[in-house]
Coordinates of C-alpha atoms in Angstrom, one line a residue:
X10 CA -0.1 0.0 0.1
X11 CA 1.3 3.3 -0.9
X12 CA 2.0 6.0 1.8
X13 CA -0.4 9.0 1.8
X14 CA 0.7 11.8 -0.7
X15 CA 2.5 13.8 2.2
X16 CA 4.7 10.7 2.9
X17 CA 5.7 9.2 -0.4
X18 CA 7.8 10.2 -3.2
X19 CA 5.8 11.7 -6.3
X20 CA 6.1 9.8 -9.5
X21 CA 8.6 11.3 -11.9
X22 CA 8.5 10.6 -15.6
X23 CA 5.7 10.1 -17.9
X24 CA 4.1 6.6 -18.3
X25 CA 5.2 5.3 -21.5
X26 CA 3.3 3.6 -24.2
X27 CA 4.1 -0.1 -24.7
X28 CA 2.0 -3.3 -24.1
X29 CA 4.1 -6.5 -24.4
X30 CA 2.8 -10.1 -24.9
X31 CA 5.4 -12.0 -23.1
X32 CA 6.3 -15.4 -21.8
X33 CA 8.9 -16.2 -19.1
X34 CA 10.4 -12.8 -18.5
X35 CA 9.3 -9.1 -18.4
X36 CA 11.2 -8.5 -21.5
X37 CA 9.5 -10.8 -23.9
X38 CA 7.2 -13.9 -24.0
X39 CA 4.6 -16.1 -25.4
X40 CA 1.1 -16.8 -24.2
X41 CA 0.1 -20.3 -23.1
X42 CA -2.4 -22.3 -25.2
X43 CA -6.0 -21.8 -24.2
X44 CA -7.9 -24.7 -23.1
X45 CA -11.4 -25.1 -24.7
X46 CA -14.3 -24.1 -22.3
X47 CA -17.8 -25.3 -22.9
X48 CA -20.5 -23.1 -21.6
X49 CA -21.1 -23.0 -18.0
X50 CA -23.5 -25.4 -16.4
X51 CA -26.8 -24.7 -14.8
X52 CA -25.5 -25.8 -11.2
X53 CA -23.5 -23.0 -9.3
X54 CA -19.9 -24.3 -8.4
X55 CA -18.6 -23.8 -4.9
X56 CA -15.4 -22.1 -4.1
X57 CA -12.6 -24.4 -3.1
X58 CA -10.6 -24.1 0.1
X59 CA -7.3 -22.3 -0.6
X60 CA -4.4 -24.2 0.7
X61 CA -2.6 -21.9 3.0
X62 CA 0.6 -23.9 2.6
X63 CA 0.5 -23.1 -1.1
X64 CA 0.0 -19.3 -0.3
X65 CA 2.9 -19.3 2.1
X66 CA 5.2 -21.3 -0.6
X67 CA 4.6 -18.3 -2.8
X68 CA 5.5 -16.0 -0.1
X69 CA 8.7 -17.9 0.6
X70 CA 9.6 -17.6 -3.0
X71 CA 9.0 -13.8 -2.9
X72 CA 11.1 -13.5 0.2
X73 CA 13.9 -15.5 -1.6
X74 CA 13.8 -13.1 -4.5
X75 CA 14.1 -10.2 -2.4
X76 CA 17.0 -11.7 -0.4
X77 CA 18.8 -12.3 -3.6
X78 CA 18.3 -8.9 -5.1
X79 CA 19.3 -6.3 -2.5
X80 CA 16.5 -7.0 0.1
X81 CA 13.5 -5.6 -1.9
X82 CA 11.2 -6.2 -4.8
X83 CA 10.8 -2.6 -5.6
X84 CA 9.7 -0.9 -9.0
X85 CA 12.5 -0.8 -11.6
X86 CA 14.7 -3.2 -9.6
X87 CA 15.7 -6.7 -10.4
X88 CA 13.6 -8.1 -7.5
X89 CA 10.5 -6.9 -9.2
X90 CA 11.3 -8.4 -12.4
X91 CA 12.1 -11.8 -10.8
X92 CA 8.8 -11.7 -8.9
X93 CA 6.9 -11.0 -12.1
X94 CA 8.6 -13.9 -13.8
X95 CA 7.8 -16.1 -10.9
X96 CA 4.1 -15.4 -11.0
X97 CA 3.8 -15.4 -14.8
X98 CA 5.4 -18.8 -15.1
X99 CA 3.0 -20.4 -12.7
X100 CA 0.0 -18.8 -14.6
X101 CA 1.3 -19.9 -18.1
X102 CA 1.9 -23.4 -16.9
X103 CA -1.7 -23.4 -15.6
X104 CA -3.2 -22.4 -18.9
X105 CA -3.8 -18.7 -18.6
X106 CA -3.4 -16.2 -21.3
X107 CA -0.9 -13.8 -20.0
X108 CA 0.4 -10.4 -21.2
X109 CA 2.7 -7.9 -19.7
X110 CA 2.1 -4.3 -20.0
X111 CA 5.2 -2.0 -19.9
X112 CA 5.2 1.6 -18.6
X113 CA 7.7 4.1 -17.2
X114 CA 7.9 5.9 -13.9
X115 CA 10.5 7.7 -12.0
X116 CA 12.9 7.0 -14.9
X117 CA 12.7 3.3 -14.5
X118 CA 10.7 0.6 -16.6
X119 CA 7.8 -1.0 -14.8
X120 CA 5.3 -3.9 -15.7
X121 CA 1.9 -5.0 -14.9
X122 CA 0.9 -8.5 -15.4
X123 CA -2.5 -9.4 -16.8
X124 CA -3.9 -13.1 -16.8
X125 CA -7.2 -14.0 -18.5
X126 CA -8.9 -17.3 -17.9
X127 CA -10.3 -18.6 -21.3
X128 CA -14.0 -18.6 -21.5
X129 CA -16.8 -16.7 -20.0
X130 CA -18.7 -13.7 -21.2
X131 CA -16.2 -11.2 -22.4
X132 CA -18.7 -8.4 -21.9
X133 CA -18.9 -9.3 -18.1
X134 CA -15.4 -9.3 -16.7
X135 CA -14.6 -10.0 -13.0
X136 CA -11.1 -8.9 -12.0
X137 CA -9.1 -9.6 -8.9
X138 CA -5.8 -7.9 -8.4
X139 CA -3.0 -6.9 -6.2
X140 CA 0.3 -4.9 -6.4
X141 CA 3.4 -6.9 -6.8
X142 CA 5.9 -4.3 -6.0
X143 CA 7.4 -3.7 -2.5
X144 CA 9.0 -0.4 -1.1
X145 CA 12.9 -0.1 -1.6
X146 CA 13.3 -0.4 2.3
X147 CA 12.1 -4.1 2.7
X148 CA 10.9 -7.4 0.9
X149 CA 7.3 -6.5 1.0
X150 CA 6.0 -9.8 2.2
X151 CA 2.7 -8.4 3.7
X152 CA 2.7 -5.4 1.7
X153 CA 2.0 -6.9 -0.7
X154 CA 3.2 -10.4 -1.2
X155 CA 0.3 -11.5 0.8
X156 CA -2.4 -10.1 -1.7
X157 CA -0.2 -11.1 -4.6
X158 CA 0.2 -14.8 -3.4
X159 CA -3.5 -15.1 -2.4
X160 CA -4.6 -13.8 -5.8
X161 CA -2.1 -16.1 -7.5
X162 CA -3.2 -19.1 -5.6
X163 CA -7.0 -18.3 -6.3
X164 CA -6.1 -18.2 -10.1
X165 CA -4.3 -21.6 -9.8
X166 CA -7.4 -23.1 -8.1
X167 CA -9.6 -21.7 -11.0
X168 CA -7.2 -23.8 -13.2
X169 CA -7.1 -26.9 -11.0
X170 CA -10.9 -27.0 -10.8
X171 CA -11.1 -26.2 -14.5
X172 CA -13.8 -23.7 -13.3
X173 CA -16.1 -22.5 -16.0
X174 CA -18.0 -19.4 -14.8
X175 CA -20.6 -17.4 -16.6
X176 CA -18.6 -14.3 -16.5
X177 CA -14.9 -13.9 -17.8
X178 CA -12.2 -14.1 -15.2
X179 CA -9.2 -11.8 -15.2
X180 CA -6.3 -11.5 -12.7
X181 CA -3.7 -8.6 -12.3
X182 CA -0.5 -7.9 -10.5
X183 CA 0.2 -4.1 -10.6
X184 CA 3.7 -2.6 -10.8
X185 CA 4.8 0.8 -9.1
X186 CA 1.8 0.9 -6.7
X187 CA 4.1 2.3 -4.1
X188 CA 4.9 5.3 -6.4
X189 CA 1.4 6.3 -6.5
X190 CA -0.8 3.6 -8.0
X191 CA 1.1 4.0 -11.3
X192 CA 0.7 0.7 -12.8
X193 CA -3.0 0.3 -12.2
X194 CA -3.9 3.7 -13.4
X195 CA -1.9 3.1 -16.6
X196 CA -4.0 0.0 -17.2
X197 CA -7.3 1.6 -16.5
X198 CA -6.3 4.6 -18.6
X199 CA -5.2 2.2 -21.4
X200 CA -8.8 1.0 -21.7
X201 CA -11.4 2.5 -23.8
X202 CA -14.6 3.4 -22.3
X203 CA -16.3 0.4 -23.8
X204 CA -13.6 -1.8 -22.3
X205 CA -14.0 -0.3 -18.9
X206 CA -17.7 -0.8 -19.0
X207 CA -17.3 -4.5 -19.4
X208 CA -15.7 -4.9 -16.1
X209 CA -18.5 -5.8 -13.7
X210 CA -16.3 -5.7 -10.7
X211 CA -12.7 -5.2 -9.6
X212 CA -11.5 -6.8 -6.3
X213 CA -8.4 -5.4 -4.7
X214 CA -6.2 -7.2 -2.1
X215 CA -3.4 -5.2 -0.4
X216 CA -2.0 -6.4 2.9
X217 CA -4.2 -9.4 4.1
X218 CA -1.8 -11.1 6.5
X219 CA -1.0 -8.4 9.0
X220 CA 0.6 -9.8 12.2
X221 CA -1.8 -7.9 14.6
X222 CA -4.8 -8.3 12.0
X223 CA -8.2 -6.7 11.7
X224 CA -10.7 -7.8 9.3
X225 CA -11.7 -4.8 7.0
X226 CA -14.0 -4.8 4.0
X227 CA -14.2 -2.1 1.4
X228 CA -17.6 -0.5 1.4
X229 CA -17.4 0.9 -2.1
X230 CA -19.9 -1.3 -3.9
X231 CA -22.8 -2.8 -2.1
X232 CA -22.9 -6.1 -3.8
X233 CA -19.1 -6.8 -3.4
X234 CA -19.2 -5.7 0.1
X235 CA -22.1 -7.9 1.0
X236 CA -20.3 -10.8 -0.6
X237 CA -17.4 -10.4 1.7
X238 CA -19.5 -9.7 4.7
X239 CA -21.6 -12.8 4.0
X240 CA -18.4 -14.9 4.0
X241 CA -17.2 -13.6 7.3
X242 CA -20.6 -13.8 8.8
X243 CA -20.5 -17.5 8.0
X244 CA -17.4 -17.8 9.9
X245 CA -18.8 -15.9 12.9
X246 CA -16.2 -13.1 12.4
X247 CA -17.3 -9.5 12.6
X248 CA -15.8 -7.0 10.0
X249 CA -15.4 -3.3 9.9
X250 CA -15.5 -0.8 7.0
X251 CA -12.1 -0.3 5.6
X252 CA -11.1 3.3 6.0
X253 CA -7.1 3.3 6.7
X254 CA -6.3 2.7 3.0
X255 CA -9.3 4.3 1.3
X256 CA -7.9 5.7 -2.0
X257 CA -4.4 4.6 -1.4
X258 CA -4.4 1.3 -3.2
X259 CA -5.1 0.0 -6.8
X260 CA -8.9 0.0 -6.6
X261 CA -8.9 3.8 -6.6
X262 CA -8.2 4.2 -10.6
X263 CA -10.9 1.7 -11.2
X264 CA -13.4 3.4 -8.8
X265 CA -12.6 6.8 -10.4
X266 CA -13.4 5.4 -13.7
X267 CA -16.7 4.2 -12.6
X268 CA -16.0 0.4 -12.3
X269 CA -17.4 -1.3 -9.1
X270 CA -14.8 -2.0 -6.6
X271 CA -14.4 -3.9 -3.4
X272 CA -11.7 -5.8 -1.4
X273 CA -10.1 -6.9 1.9
X274 CA -7.5 -5.5 4.2
X275 CA -5.9 -6.5 7.4
X276 CA -4.4 -3.2 8.5
X277 CA -1.2 -1.2 8.2
X278 CA 0.2 1.4 10.8
X279 CA -3.0 2.3 12.4
X280 CA -3.2 0.9 16.1
X281 CA -5.7 -1.7 17.2
X282 CA -8.2 -0.3 19.8
X283 CA -9.5 -2.2 22.7
X284 CA -12.9 -2.7 20.9
X285 CA -11.1 -4.2 18.0
X286 CA -9.0 -6.4 20.1
X287 CA -12.1 -7.7 21.9
X288 CA -13.6 -8.7 18.4
X289 CA -10.5 -10.1 16.8
X290 CA -7.8 -10.7 19.5
X291 CA -4.3 -9.3 19.1
X292 CA -2.5 -6.5 21.1
X293 CA -4.3 -3.3 22.0
X294 CA -2.4 -0.1 21.1
X295 CA 0.0 -1.8 18.6
X296 CA -0.1 -1.3 14.8
X297 CA -1.8 -3.8 12.8
X298 CA 1.5 -4.2 11.0
X299 CA 4.5 -2.9 13.0
X300 CA 6.7 -3.7 10.1
X301 CA 4.7 -1.7 7.5
X302 CA 7.2 -0.3 4.8
X303 CA 10.2 -1.6 6.8
X304 CA 13.0 -4.0 6.4
X305 CA 11.3 -6.5 9.0
X306 CA 8.2 -7.0 6.5
X307 CA 9.5 -10.6 5.9
X308 CA 7.8 -13.9 6.1
X309 CA 8.0 -13.9 9.8
X310 CA 5.7 -10.8 9.6
X311 CA 2.5 -12.7 8.6
X312 CA -0.4 -13.9 10.7
X313 CA -1.2 -17.4 9.3
X314 CA -4.9 -17.4 10.4
X315 CA -5.7 -14.0 8.9
X316 CA -3.9 -15.1 5.7
X317 CA -5.8 -18.3 5.6
X318 CA -9.2 -16.7 6.1
X319 CA -8.7 -13.9 3.7
X320 CA -7.3 -16.2 1.0
X321 CA -10.5 -18.2 1.2
X322 CA -12.6 -15.1 1.2
X323 CA -10.9 -14.2 -2.1
X324 CA -11.8 -17.4 -3.8
X325 CA -15.4 -17.2 -2.4
X326 CA -15.9 -13.8 -3.9
X327 CA -14.4 -14.7 -7.1
X328 CA -16.5 -17.7 -7.5
X329 CA -19.8 -15.8 -6.1
X330 CA -19.3 -12.8 -8.3
X331 CA -18.5 -14.6 -11.6
X332 CA -21.4 -17.2 -11.8

């Protein structure tokens, strides 16, 4: 999640024009063959349980990438490109059609990764996304390896189950979010009004494994909000409206373009109140994530229970909203 405007570096440099179809690296590629998908059946499919071990395995890979590349996965750095290559290889192998969108920010080249699951109504697109970049000061495992890994594992669950939704599914991993939502804004601006109108909902996941977690739901679109609240109500877990990150993550460009948006958040540097600790447990008076934008945002900075619940909630919403 990016810092508020007063606390972050302003984006320098124009966003360049280039959309690349790649395969294997951010510098060039080929799309995977698309499996044939018959029409969706009449019976609604149930969302699968997302294996927390798989999500944590992705986090371990992102940590290893950061460790091998100067301790971060930031925009324009080798760690970001290696992170993108890792995610893209998983999606290509699973049968997604992937493309990498190239832009320039702060004098460095950045990339978005877009993955489409073949089939579904192309005039009704459900998107789920997360930013893949970290800040330069740390590996960014909660912010935002957590969202990136959970969205990746949800996409892989789509492939494993050969899910055939009525609507078209698209997944995205954004670059340069930490510089001011650069990648997601570039993507939205690259779409014509007709293409934007086809997106029936964009779901955003930025920090979902905070070590002193809360359970926050975006309240931007009533249908999407209710979907997440219904899921947590089924677990007997109360939620709160997300306010700390409002307008500070990649849903904002979509919302500003008139696309319905929603998402989940487990908290950043705001401090947990006694009322919140009574609902969710954890430590009163401490930040939801004491390692926010710091070098200690490593694999040790994750609450497994929050990550597991939120990963399952992502799959639930993707399944519910695409049928």
